[in-house]
PDB file of C-alpha atoms in Angstrom:
ATOM      1  CA  MET A  18      47.918  56.200   0.416  1.00 48.00           C
ATOM      2  CA  ASN A  19      45.472  58.958  -0.440  1.00 50.00           C
ATOM      3  CA  TRP A  20      43.284  56.586  -2.496  1.00 55.00           C
ATOM      4  CA  GLN A  21      43.054  53.905   0.240  1.00 56.00           C
ATOM      5  CA  ILE A  22      40.848  56.007   2.555  1.00 57.00           C
ATOM      6  CA  PRO A  23      38.049  56.577  -0.014  1.00 60.00           C
ATOM      7  CA  ALA A  24      38.202  52.902  -0.958  1.00 60.00           C
ATOM      8  CA  ILE A  25      37.905  51.818   2.675  1.00 61.00           C
ATOM      9  CA  LEU A  26      35.062  54.187   3.283  1.00 59.00           C
ATOM     10  CA  GLY A  27      33.313  53.080   0.149  1.00 64.00           C
ATOM     11  CA  GLY A  28      33.651  49.408   1.204  1.00 63.00           C
ATOM     12  CA  LEU A  29      32.298  50.092   4.694  1.00 61.00           C
ATOM     13  CA  ALA A  30      29.405  52.025   3.142  1.00 66.00           C
ATOM     14  CA  LEU A  31      28.650  49.006   0.865  1.00 69.00           C
ATOM     15  CA  VAL A  32      28.705  46.642   3.862  1.00 66.00           C
ATOM     16  CA  LEU A  33      26.410  48.991   5.806  1.00 66.00           C
ATOM     17  CA  ILE A  34      23.989  49.096   2.878  1.00 72.00           C
ATOM     18  CA  LEU A  35      23.897  45.302   2.641  1.00 68.00           C
ATOM     19  CA  ALA A  36      23.291  45.041   6.399  1.00 65.00           C
ATOM     20  CA  LEU A  37      20.515  47.542   6.297  1.00 67.00           C
ATOM     21  CA  TRP A  38      18.961  45.880   3.288  1.00 69.00           C
ATOM     22  CA  ALA A  39      19.053  42.450   5.061  1.00 66.00           C
ATOM     23  CA  LEU A  40      17.452  44.067   8.183  1.00 64.00           C
ATOM     24  CA  TRP A  41      14.779  45.755   6.115  1.00 66.00           C
ATOM     25  CA  GLU A  42      13.995  42.423   4.379  1.00 64.00           C
ATOM     26  CA  PHE A  43      13.675  40.663   7.701  1.00 61.00           C
ATOM     27  CA  VAL A  44      11.426  43.318   9.254  1.00 60.00           C
ATOM     28  CA  ALA A  45       9.246  43.614   6.144  1.00 62.00           C
ATOM     29  CA  SER A  46       8.954  39.835   5.800  1.00 61.00           C
ATOM     30  CA  ALA A  47       7.935  39.450   9.455  1.00 58.00           C
ATOM     31  CA  GLU A  48       5.282  42.154   9.122  1.00 55.00           C
ATOM     32  CA  GLN A  49       3.919  40.710   5.917  1.00 59.00           C
ATOM     33  CA  ARG A  50       3.839  37.188   7.377  1.00 57.00           C
ATOM     34  CA  ARG A  51       1.836  38.603  10.291  1.00 54.00           C
ATOM     35  CA  LEU A  52      -0.606  40.382   8.012  1.00 56.00           C
ATOM     36  CA  ILE A  53      -1.267  37.376   5.743  1.00 52.00           C
ATOM     37  CA  ALA A  54      -1.284  34.746   8.500  1.00 49.00           C
ATOM     38  CA  ALA A  55      -5.050  34.427   8.133  1.00 47.00           C
ATOM     39  CA  ARG A  56      -4.907  34.172   4.322  1.00 53.00           C
ATOM     40  CA  SER A  57      -4.362  31.087   2.258  1.00 53.00           C
ATOM     41  CA  ALA A  58      -1.117  29.204   1.764  1.00 52.00           C
ATOM     42  CA  LEU A  59      -1.191  30.347  -1.878  1.00 53.00           C
ATOM     43  CA  ASP A  60      -0.976  34.034  -0.822  1.00 55.00           C
ATOM     44  CA  GLN A  61       1.915  33.219   1.458  1.00 54.00           C
ATOM     45  CA  ALA A  62       3.707  31.360  -1.334  1.00 53.00           C
ATOM     46  CA  GLU A  63       3.160  34.239  -3.794  1.00 57.00           C
ATOM     47  CA  TYR A  64       4.525  36.743  -1.357  1.00 53.00           C
ATOM     48  CA  ALA A  65       7.579  34.566  -0.525  1.00 55.00           C
ATOM     49  CA  ALA A  66       8.354  34.329  -4.252  1.00 58.00           C
ATOM     50  CA  SER A  67       8.074  38.104  -4.773  1.00 63.00           C
ATOM     51  CA  THR A  68      10.796  39.239  -2.399  1.00 70.00           C
ATOM     52  CA  PRO A  69      14.101  40.487  -3.876  1.00 74.00           C
ATOM     53  CA  MET A  70      16.040  37.708  -2.224  1.00 77.00           C
ATOM     54  CA  ALA A  71      13.616  35.115  -3.705  1.00 77.00           C
ATOM     55  CA  ARG A  72      13.929  36.580  -7.190  1.00 81.00           C
ATOM     56  CA  PHE A  73      17.720  36.606  -6.814  1.00 81.00           C
ATOM     57  CA  ASP A  74      17.570  32.998  -5.655  1.00 82.00           C
ATOM     58  CA  ALA A  75      15.432  31.982  -8.643  1.00 82.00           C
ATOM     59  CA  TRP A  76      17.842  33.689 -11.093  1.00 85.00           C
ATOM     60  CA  LEU A  77      20.760  32.027  -9.416  1.00 85.00           C
ATOM     61  CA  ARG A  78      19.285  28.576  -9.683  1.00 86.00           C
ATOM     62  CA  ARG A  79      18.782  29.086 -13.442  1.00 86.00           C
ATOM     63  CA  THR A  80      22.547  29.487 -13.906  1.00 88.00           C
ATOM     64  CA  GLN A  81      24.786  26.464 -14.227  1.00 88.00           C
ATOM     65  CA  TRP A  82      26.938  27.417 -11.235  1.00 87.00           C
ATOM     66  CA  GLY A  83      23.861  28.222  -9.106  1.00 85.00           C
ATOM     67  CA  ALA A  84      22.191  24.938  -9.931  1.00 86.00           C
ATOM     68  CA  ARG A  85      25.320  23.089  -8.916  1.00 87.00           C
ATOM     69  CA  LEU A  86      25.473  25.072  -5.673  1.00 88.00           C
ATOM     70  CA  ALA A  87      21.843  24.328  -4.965  1.00 86.00           C
ATOM     71  CA  ARG A  88      22.496  20.535  -5.428  1.00 85.00           C
ATOM     72  CA  ARG A  89      25.433  20.712  -3.083  1.00 85.00           C
ATOM     73  CA  MET A  90      23.449  22.529  -0.454  1.00 85.00           C
ATOM     74  CA  ALA A  91      20.675  20.030  -0.775  1.00 82.00           C
ATOM     75  CA  ARG A  92      23.191  17.178  -0.287  1.00 82.00           C
ATOM     76  CA  SER A  93      24.533  18.993   2.820  1.00 82.00           C
ATOM     77  CA  GLY A  94      21.046  19.118   4.350  1.00 78.00           C
ATOM     78  CA  THR A  95      21.182  22.803   5.114  1.00 78.00           C
ATOM     79  CA  ASP A  96      18.034  24.901   5.009  1.00 77.00           C
ATOM     80  CA  MET A  97      19.881  27.946   3.646  1.00 81.00           C
ATOM     81  CA  ARG A  98      19.044  29.122   0.145  1.00 84.00           C
ATOM     82  CA  PRO A  99      21.861  29.521  -2.477  1.00 86.00           C
ATOM     83  CA  ALA A 100      21.152  33.244  -2.648  1.00 85.00           C
ATOM     84  CA  THR A 101      21.658  33.578   1.137  1.00 85.00           C
ATOM     85  CA  PHE A 102      24.892  31.635   0.889  1.00 87.00           C
ATOM     86  CA  VAL A 103      26.157  33.912  -1.927  1.00 88.00           C
ATOM     87  CA  VAL A 104      25.213  37.126  -0.125  1.00 86.00           C
ATOM     88  CA  ALA A 105      26.788  35.933   3.136  1.00 86.00           C
ATOM     89  CA  LEU A 106      29.983  34.940   1.273  1.00 87.00           C
ATOM     90  CA  ALA A 107      30.188  38.279  -0.532  1.00 87.00           C
ATOM     91  CA  SER A 108      29.546  40.210   2.648  1.00 86.00           C
ATOM     92  CA  GLY A 109      32.105  38.186   4.649  1.00 85.00           C
ATOM     93  CA  ALA A 110      34.777  38.532   1.927  1.00 84.00           C
ATOM     94  CA  LEU A 111      34.237  42.245   1.635  1.00 85.00           C
ATOM     95  CA  LEU A 112      34.434  42.720   5.431  1.00 85.00           C
ATOM     96  CA  ALA A 113      37.574  40.629   5.639  1.00 83.00           C
ATOM     97  CA  VAL A 114      39.156  42.655   2.849  1.00 82.00           C
ATOM     98  CA  LEU A 115      38.457  45.924   4.626  1.00 82.00           C
ATOM     99  CA  ILE A 116      39.718  44.741   8.023  1.00 81.00           C
ATOM    100  CA  VAL A 117      42.827  42.964   6.777  1.00 80.00           C
ATOM    101  CA  TRP A 118      43.601  45.696   4.292  1.00 78.00           C
ATOM    102  CA  GLN A 119      43.629  48.217   7.090  1.00 77.00           C
ATOM    103  CA  VAL A 120      45.418  46.194   9.754  1.00 76.00           C
ATOM    104  CA  LEU A 121      48.070  44.429   7.633  1.00 78.00           C
ATOM    105  CA  ALA A 122      48.385  45.516   4.044  1.00 75.00           C
ATOM    106  CA  PRO A 123      46.364  45.684   0.739  1.00 75.00           C
ATOM    107  CA  PHE A 124      48.123  42.537  -0.434  1.00 74.00           C
ATOM    108  CA  PHE A 125      46.734  40.491   2.434  1.00 78.00           C
ATOM    109  CA  GLY A 126      43.227  42.019   1.854  1.00 77.00           C
ATOM    110  CA  LEU A 127      42.956  40.184  -1.434  1.00 78.00           C
ATOM    111  CA  LEU A 128      44.188  36.978   0.176  1.00 80.00           C
ATOM    112  CA  ALA A 129      41.650  37.377   2.944  1.00 82.00           C
ATOM    113  CA  ALA A 130      38.772  37.422   0.418  1.00 83.00           C
ATOM    114  CA  ALA A 131      40.094  34.208  -1.069  1.00 83.00           C
ATOM    115  CA  GLY A 132      40.452  32.748   2.437  1.00 83.00           C
ATOM    116  CA  VAL A 133      36.833  33.559   3.361  1.00 85.00           C
ATOM    117  CA  ALA A 134      35.592  31.878   0.147  1.00 87.00           C
ATOM    118  CA  PHE A 135      37.764  28.897   0.977  1.00 85.00           C
ATOM    119  CA  LEU A 136      36.308  28.649   4.451  1.00 85.00           C
ATOM    120  CA  PHE A 137      32.700  28.892   3.170  1.00 88.00           C
ATOM    121  CA  PHE A 138      33.140  26.154   0.608  1.00 89.00           C
ATOM    122  CA  SER A 139      35.175  24.064   3.062  1.00 85.00           C
ATOM    123  CA  TYR A 140      32.242  24.206   5.474  1.00 87.00           C
ATOM    124  CA  LEU A 141      29.841  23.212   2.665  1.00 88.00           C
ATOM    125  CA  ARG A 142      32.110  20.323   1.633  1.00 86.00           C
ATOM    126  CA  ARG A 143      32.420  19.135   5.207  1.00 85.00           C
ATOM    127  CA  ALA A 144      28.636  19.370   5.725  1.00 87.00           C
ATOM    128  CA  GLU A 145      28.158  17.224   2.575  1.00 85.00           C
ATOM    129  CA  SER A 146      30.722  14.682   3.745  1.00 82.00           C
ATOM    130  CA  LYS A 147      29.231  14.486   7.228  1.00 84.00           C
ATOM    131  CA  ARG A 148      25.716  13.989   5.970  1.00 86.00           C
ATOM    132  CA  ARG A 149      26.886  11.385   3.403  1.00 83.00           C
ATOM    133  CA  GLU A 150      28.760   9.571   6.215  1.00 81.00           C
ATOM    134  CA  GLU A 151      25.713   9.573   8.434  1.00 83.00           C
ATOM    135  CA  PHE A 152      23.652   8.243   5.552  1.00 83.00           C
ATOM    136  CA  THR A 153      26.266   5.485   4.907  1.00 80.00           C
ATOM    137  CA  ASN A 154      26.154   4.500   8.602  1.00 81.00           C
ATOM    138  CA  GLN A 155      22.370   3.965   8.324  1.00 82.00           C
ATOM    139  CA  LEU A 156      22.641   1.644   5.308  1.00 81.00           C
ATOM    140  CA  PRO A 157      22.848  -1.619   7.370  1.00 81.00           C
ATOM    141  CA  ASP A 158      19.599  -0.609   9.132  1.00 82.00           C
ATOM    142  CA  LEU A 159      18.091   0.333   5.774  1.00 81.00           C
ATOM    143  CA  ALA A 160      19.021  -3.039   4.315  1.00 81.00           C
ATOM    144  CA  ARG A 161      17.458  -4.791   7.285  1.00 82.00           C
ATOM    145  CA  VAL A 162      14.198  -2.809   7.077  1.00 82.00           C
ATOM    146  CA  LEU A 163      13.916  -3.429   3.317  1.00 80.00           C
ATOM    147  CA  GLY A 164      14.674  -7.121   3.845  1.00 79.00           C
ATOM    148  CA  ASN A 165      11.984  -7.468   6.509  1.00 80.00           C
ATOM    149  CA  ALA A 166       9.486  -5.610   4.360  1.00 79.00           C
ATOM    150  CA  THR A 167      10.093  -7.653   1.290  1.00 77.00           C
ATOM    151  CA  SER A 168      10.048 -10.954   3.286  1.00 77.00           C
ATOM    152  CA  ALA A 169       6.531  -9.933   4.361  1.00 77.00           C
ATOM    153  CA  GLY A 170       5.563  -9.772   0.678  1.00 77.00           C
ATOM    154  CA  LEU A 171       5.562  -6.039   0.149  1.00 77.00           C
ATOM    155  CA  ALA A 172       6.646  -4.480  -3.145  1.00 77.00           C
ATOM    156  CA  LEU A 173       9.865  -2.473  -3.260  1.00 77.00           C
ATOM    157  CA  PRO A 174       8.157   0.984  -3.554  1.00 80.00           C
ATOM    158  CA  THR A 175       6.068   0.123  -0.474  1.00 83.00           C
ATOM    159  CA  ALA A 176       9.155  -1.169   1.329  1.00 82.00           C
ATOM    160  CA  VAL A 177      10.989   2.139   0.568  1.00 82.00           C
ATOM    161  CA  ALA A 178       8.044   4.157   1.964  1.00 84.00           C
ATOM    162  CA  ILE A 179       8.099   2.045   5.176  1.00 85.00           C
ATOM    163  CA  ALA A 180      11.835   2.517   5.538  1.00 84.00           C
ATOM    164  CA  ALA A 181      11.377   6.287   5.175  1.00 84.00           C
ATOM    165  CA  ASP A 182       9.000   6.281   8.120  1.00 85.00           C
ATOM    166  CA  GLU A 183      11.118   3.949  10.239  1.00 83.00           C
ATOM    167  CA  LEU A 184      14.513   5.548   9.822  1.00 83.00           C
ATOM    168  CA  ASP A 185      15.694   8.917  11.082  1.00 82.00           C
ATOM    169  CA  GLY A 186      17.444  11.517   8.983  1.00 75.00           C
ATOM    170  CA  PRO A 187      19.264  11.722   6.675  1.00 83.00           C
ATOM    171  CA  ALA A 188      18.260   8.277   5.397  1.00 81.00           C
ATOM    172  CA  GLY A 189      14.622   8.812   6.255  1.00 84.00           C
ATOM    173  CA  GLU A 190      14.635  12.181   4.517  1.00 85.00           C
ATOM    174  CA  GLU A 191      16.283  10.861   1.344  1.00 84.00           C
ATOM    175  CA  LEU A 192      13.991   7.800   1.172  1.00 84.00           C
ATOM    176  CA  GLY A 193      11.017  10.089   1.709  1.00 85.00           C
ATOM    177  CA  ARG A 194      12.035  12.062  -1.374  1.00 85.00           C
ATOM    178  CA  MET A 195      12.458   8.849  -3.234  1.00 85.00           C
ATOM    179  CA  ALA A 196       8.977   7.588  -2.214  1.00 84.00           C
ATOM    180  CA  GLU A 197       7.434  10.976  -2.959  1.00 85.00           C
ATOM    181  CA  SER A 198       8.951  11.029  -6.498  1.00 85.00           C
ATOM    182  CA  MET A 199       7.555   7.555  -7.221  1.00 83.00           C
ATOM    183  CA  LYS A 200       4.112   8.725  -6.005  1.00 83.00           C
ATOM    184  CA  LEU A 201       4.355  11.575  -8.539  1.00 81.00           C
ATOM    185  CA  GLY A 202       4.930   9.174 -11.404  1.00 81.00           C
ATOM    186  CA  ALA A 203       8.678   8.560 -11.440  1.00 80.00           C
ATOM    187  CA  SER A 204       9.745   4.951 -12.151  1.00 81.00           C
ATOM    188  CA  PHE A 205      11.692   2.978  -9.510  1.00 78.00           C
ATOM    189  CA  GLU A 206      14.821   3.184 -11.707  1.00 80.00           C
ATOM    190  CA  GLU A 207      14.553   6.989 -11.979  1.00 83.00           C
ATOM    191  CA  ALA A 208      14.067   7.355  -8.244  1.00 83.00           C
ATOM    192  CA  ILE A 209      17.140   5.176  -7.610  1.00 81.00           C
ATOM    193  CA  ALA A 210      19.219   7.245 -10.050  1.00 82.00           C
ATOM    194  CA  ASP A 211      18.166  10.461  -8.289  1.00 84.00           C
ATOM    195  CA  LEU A 212      19.033   9.058  -4.863  1.00 82.00           C
ATOM    196  CA  ARG A 213      22.464   7.901  -6.118  1.00 82.00           C
ATOM    197  CA  GLN A 214      23.153  11.378  -7.471  1.00 81.00           C
ATOM    198  CA  ARG A 215      22.262  13.005  -4.180  1.00 80.00           C
ATOM    199  CA  MET A 216      24.179  10.497  -2.029  1.00 81.00           C
ATOM    200  CA  PRO A 217      27.108   9.103  -4.029  1.00 78.00           C
ATOM    201  CA  SER A 218      28.838   6.244  -2.179  1.00 78.00           C
ATOM    202  CA  ARG A 219      30.042   2.721  -2.954  1.00 78.00           C
ATOM    203  CA  GLU A 220      27.945   1.159  -0.261  1.00 76.00           C
ATOM    204  CA  LEU A 221      24.722   2.806  -1.559  1.00 78.00           C
ATOM    205  CA  GLY A 222      25.659   1.867  -5.087  1.00 78.00           C
ATOM    206  CA  VAL A 223      25.860  -1.845  -4.119  1.00 77.00           C
ATOM    207  CA  LEU A 224      22.526  -1.725  -2.299  1.00 78.00           C
ATOM    208  CA  LEU A 225      20.756   0.126  -5.024  1.00 77.00           C
ATOM    209  CA  SER A 226      22.150  -2.152  -7.746  1.00 78.00           C
ATOM    210  CA  THR A 227      20.817  -5.090  -5.822  1.00 75.00           C
ATOM    211  CA  LEU A 228      17.376  -3.515  -5.579  1.00 74.00           C
ATOM    212  CA  LEU A 229      17.449  -2.568  -9.275  1.00 74.00           C
ATOM    213  CA  VAL A 230      18.394  -6.062 -10.411  1.00 73.00           C
ATOM    214  CA  SER A 231      15.762  -7.598  -8.195  1.00 69.00           C
ATOM    215  CA  SER A 232      13.017  -5.267  -9.532  1.00 63.00           C
ATOM    216  CA  ARG A 233      13.936  -6.181 -13.095  1.00 66.00           C
ATOM    217  CA  SER A 234      14.653  -9.907 -12.952  1.00 61.00           C
ATOM    218  CA  GLY A 235      13.489 -11.112  -9.499  1.00 57.00           C
ATOM    219  CA  GLY A 236      15.584 -13.398  -7.349  1.00 56.00           C
ATOM    220  CA  SER A 237      16.160 -13.971  -3.663  1.00 63.00           C
ATOM    221  CA  LEU A 238      16.098 -10.357  -2.514  1.00 68.00           C
ATOM    222  CA  VAL A 239      15.636 -11.137   1.163  1.00 68.00           C
ATOM    223  CA  THR A 240      18.793 -13.260   1.352  1.00 73.00           C
ATOM    224  CA  ALA A 241      20.809 -10.681  -0.619  1.00 72.00           C
ATOM    225  CA  LEU A 242      19.651  -7.806   1.596  1.00 72.00           C
ATOM    226  CA  ARG A 243      20.531  -9.698   4.757  1.00 74.00           C
ATOM    227  CA  ASN A 244      24.024 -10.499   3.410  1.00 77.00           C
ATOM    228  CA  ILE A 245      24.518  -6.909   2.370  1.00 76.00           C
ATOM    229  CA  SER A 246      23.379  -5.710   5.850  1.00 75.00           C
ATOM    230  CA  SER A 247      26.056  -7.764   7.606  1.00 77.00           C
ATOM    231  CA  THR A 248      28.725  -6.716   5.124  1.00 77.00           C
ATOM    232  CA  LEU A 249      27.844  -3.030   5.454  1.00 76.00           C
ATOM    233  CA  GLU A 250      27.900  -3.291   9.262  1.00 76.00           C
ATOM    234  CA  SER A 251      31.526  -4.513   9.188  1.00 77.00           C
ATOM    235  CA  ARG A 252      32.464  -1.841   6.619  1.00 76.00           C
ATOM    236  CA  LYS A 253      30.973   0.763   8.900  1.00 74.00           C
ATOM    237  CA  GLU A 254      33.159  -0.301  11.828  1.00 75.00           C
ATOM    238  CA  THR A 255      36.235  -0.223   9.607  1.00 77.00           C
ATOM    239  CA  ARG A 256      35.462   3.262   8.302  1.00 74.00           C
ATOM    240  CA  ARG A 257      34.983   4.450  11.878  1.00 76.00           C
ATOM    241  CA  GLU A 258      38.371   3.127  12.938  1.00 75.00           C
ATOM    242  CA  VAL A 259      40.145   4.675   9.946  1.00 74.00           C
ATOM    243  CA  SER A 260      38.388   8.035  10.492  1.00 74.00           C
ATOM    244  CA  THR A 261      39.506   8.003  14.138  1.00 76.00           C
ATOM    245  CA  ILE A 262      43.135   7.351  13.181  1.00 74.00           C
ATOM    246  CA  LEU A 263      43.201  10.101  10.577  1.00 72.00           C
ATOM    247  CA  SER A 264      41.238  12.736  12.558  1.00 73.00           C
ATOM    248  CA  GLU A 265      44.356  13.742  14.535  1.00 71.00           C
ATOM    249  CA  THR A 266      46.296  14.488  11.348  1.00 71.00           C
ATOM    250  CA  THR A 267      43.596  16.558   9.755  1.00 72.00           C
ATOM    251  CA  SER A 268      43.029  18.570  12.941  1.00 75.00           C
ATOM    252  CA  THR A 269      46.775  19.260  13.123  1.00 75.00           C
ATOM    253  CA  VAL A 270      46.751  20.589   9.547  1.00 73.00           C
ATOM    254  CA  TRP A 271      43.852  22.947  10.189  1.00 74.00           C
ATOM    255  CA  ALA A 272      45.482  24.126  13.413  1.00 77.00           C
ATOM    256  CA  LEU A 273      48.749  24.921  11.578  1.00 74.00           C
ATOM    257  CA  GLY A 274      46.890  26.843   8.970  1.00 74.00           C
ATOM    258  CA  PHE A 275      45.113  29.075  11.515  1.00 78.00           C
ATOM    259  CA  MET A 276      48.392  29.487  13.464  1.00 78.00           C
ATOM    260  CA  SER A 277      50.126  30.729  10.285  1.00 77.00           C
ATOM    261  CA  VAL A 278      47.426  33.376   9.804  1.00 77.00           C
ATOM    262  CA  GLY A 279      47.678  34.390  13.463  1.00 79.00           C
ATOM    263  CA  ALA A 280      51.437  34.615  13.203  1.00 79.00           C
ATOM    264  CA  LEU A 281      51.020  37.413  10.631  1.00 77.00           C
ATOM    265  CA  PHE A 282      48.882  39.469  12.960  1.00 79.00           C
ATOM    266  CA  LEU A 283      51.274  38.729  15.861  1.00 82.00           C
ATOM    267  CA  ILE A 284      54.324  39.869  13.949  1.00 79.00           C
ATOM    268  CA  ASN A 285      52.514  42.960  12.723  1.00 77.00           C
ATOM    269  CA  GLY A 286      51.464  43.700  16.363  1.00 80.00           C
ATOM    270  CA  ILE A 287      55.025  43.371  17.633  1.00 82.00           C
ATOM    271  CA  GLU A 288      56.345  45.574  14.829  1.00 79.00           C
ATOM    272  CA  PRO A 289      53.483  47.765  13.564  1.00 79.00           C
ATOM    273  CA  GLY A 290      53.553  48.355   9.837  1.00 77.00           C
ATOM    274  CA  ILE A 291      56.107  45.650   9.053  1.00 78.00           C
ATOM    275  CA  MET A 292      53.744  43.778   6.788  1.00 78.00           C
ATOM    276  CA  ARG A 293      52.933  46.915   4.775  1.00 77.00           C
ATOM    277  CA  THR A 294      56.612  47.633   4.424  1.00 79.00           C
ATOM    278  CA  MET A 295      57.358  44.042   3.352  1.00 77.00           C
ATOM    279  CA  THR A 296      54.665  43.994   0.711  1.00 76.00           C
ATOM    280  CA  SER A 297      55.939  47.282  -0.712  1.00 80.00           C
ATOM    281  CA  SER A 298      59.004  45.566  -2.222  1.00 79.00           C
ATOM    282  CA  ALA A 299      59.076  42.811  -4.866  1.00 81.00           C
ATOM    283  CA  SER A 300      61.355  40.594  -2.767  1.00 82.00           C
ATOM    284  CA  GLY A 301      59.041  40.794   0.224  1.00 79.00           C
ATOM    285  CA  VAL A 302      56.026  39.818  -1.900  1.00 79.00           C
ATOM    286  CA  ALA A 303      58.044  36.957  -3.483  1.00 85.00           C
ATOM    287  CA  VAL A 304      58.926  35.595   0.006  1.00 82.00           C
ATOM    288  CA  LEU A 305      55.275  35.764   1.132  1.00 79.00           C
ATOM    289  CA  LEU A 306      54.123  34.045  -2.075  1.00 82.00           C
ATOM    290  CA  VAL A 307      56.703  31.229  -1.564  1.00 85.00           C
ATOM    291  CA  VAL A 308      55.559  30.695   2.084  1.00 81.00           C
ATOM    292  CA  ALA A 309      51.877  30.712   1.025  1.00 79.00           C
ATOM    293  CA  ALA A 310      52.626  28.228  -1.746  1.00 83.00           C
ATOM    294  CA  LEU A 311      54.417  25.868   0.662  1.00 82.00           C
ATOM    295  CA  TYR A 312      51.556  26.029   3.203  1.00 79.00           C
ATOM    296  CA  THR A 313      49.005  25.449   0.470  1.00 78.00           C
ATOM    297  CA  THR A 314      50.978  22.514  -0.967  1.00 82.00           C
ATOM    298  CA  GLY A 315      51.352  20.920   2.399  1.00 78.00           C
ATOM    299  CA  PHE A 316      47.625  21.323   3.146  1.00 75.00           C
ATOM    300  CA  VAL A 317      46.650  19.837  -0.208  1.00 77.00           C
ATOM    301  CA  LEU A 318      49.034  16.907   0.137  1.00 79.00           C
ATOM    302  CA  VAL A 319      47.927  16.058   3.588  1.00 75.00           C
ATOM    303  CA  ALA A 320      44.272  16.387   2.552  1.00 71.00           C
ATOM    304  CA  ARG A 321      44.876  13.937  -0.327  1.00 75.00           C
ATOM    305  CA  ILE A 322      46.843  11.506   1.843  1.00 74.00           C
ATOM    306  CA  THR A 323      44.183  11.379   4.530  1.00 69.00           C
ATOM    307  CA  ARG A 324      41.345  10.941   2.049  1.00 67.00           C
ATOM    308  CA  PHE A 325      40.252   7.353   1.805  1.00 62.00           C
ATOM    309  CA  LYS A 326      37.699   5.455  -0.210  1.00 60.00           C
ATOM    310  CA  MET A 327      36.304   2.050   0.720  1.00 52.00           C
TER     311      MET A 327
END
């Protein structure tokens, strides 16, 4: 017990240091932006790249894990940098450890850190899925716009640029990146491969394969795009119906998970110190591990059952 108080104080001091550092970065950045507002865009870019957070972000992107995280954040459409995500994750996990460690027991403090990391990446995964779903729902409109543009005699790169201007995000944003990469010298095949990597889906794969085959060998692209548009429209309605049916099950699973965590605090509030006493014995830890394993297994099984691909 004697070593817990210095550990808690040290953790609080570390959280305070991180908070003060973030506040200092914000104030310093605001002041520097005000001072160089009249300067060139190059000066602003040089200053933005010289901050500690920017240097940490650049180092993180050079690592394999950081590059993968940056791609996932780009697919999710968030404006947050990977470095900001990692710092927020570390700060939240440390704060959760300190609070749960003190309220419940040290055993639950370690589980709280893992829970915070799970929530962060669950949010990122859900943001990716939501943006991909929104993009998939726009594919019928995209096929119609491309079909109308090609029927007017326009080339596929030009048709893609027109579709980027006509459609809202996320389809407009992704097509804008595709059109910009082709302007910078990338081939149509390379631009399609990059788009497929950013937005993986069966519907987009069919549409892009049609465009790729047409760009290589020709053919009746207008008719193919119109047929694809009607097919994608019916698939969109089917996906919407299935998602509506499964939404109740997934919401129930998340509710049960949060209720199980709340039950721990409730039991500890009714009988203060019961969790610390329970985790002090091997049998108590074993019971908690079995319960956690059962909850995790049920959550994973329901998540796999409710996952569908069309």
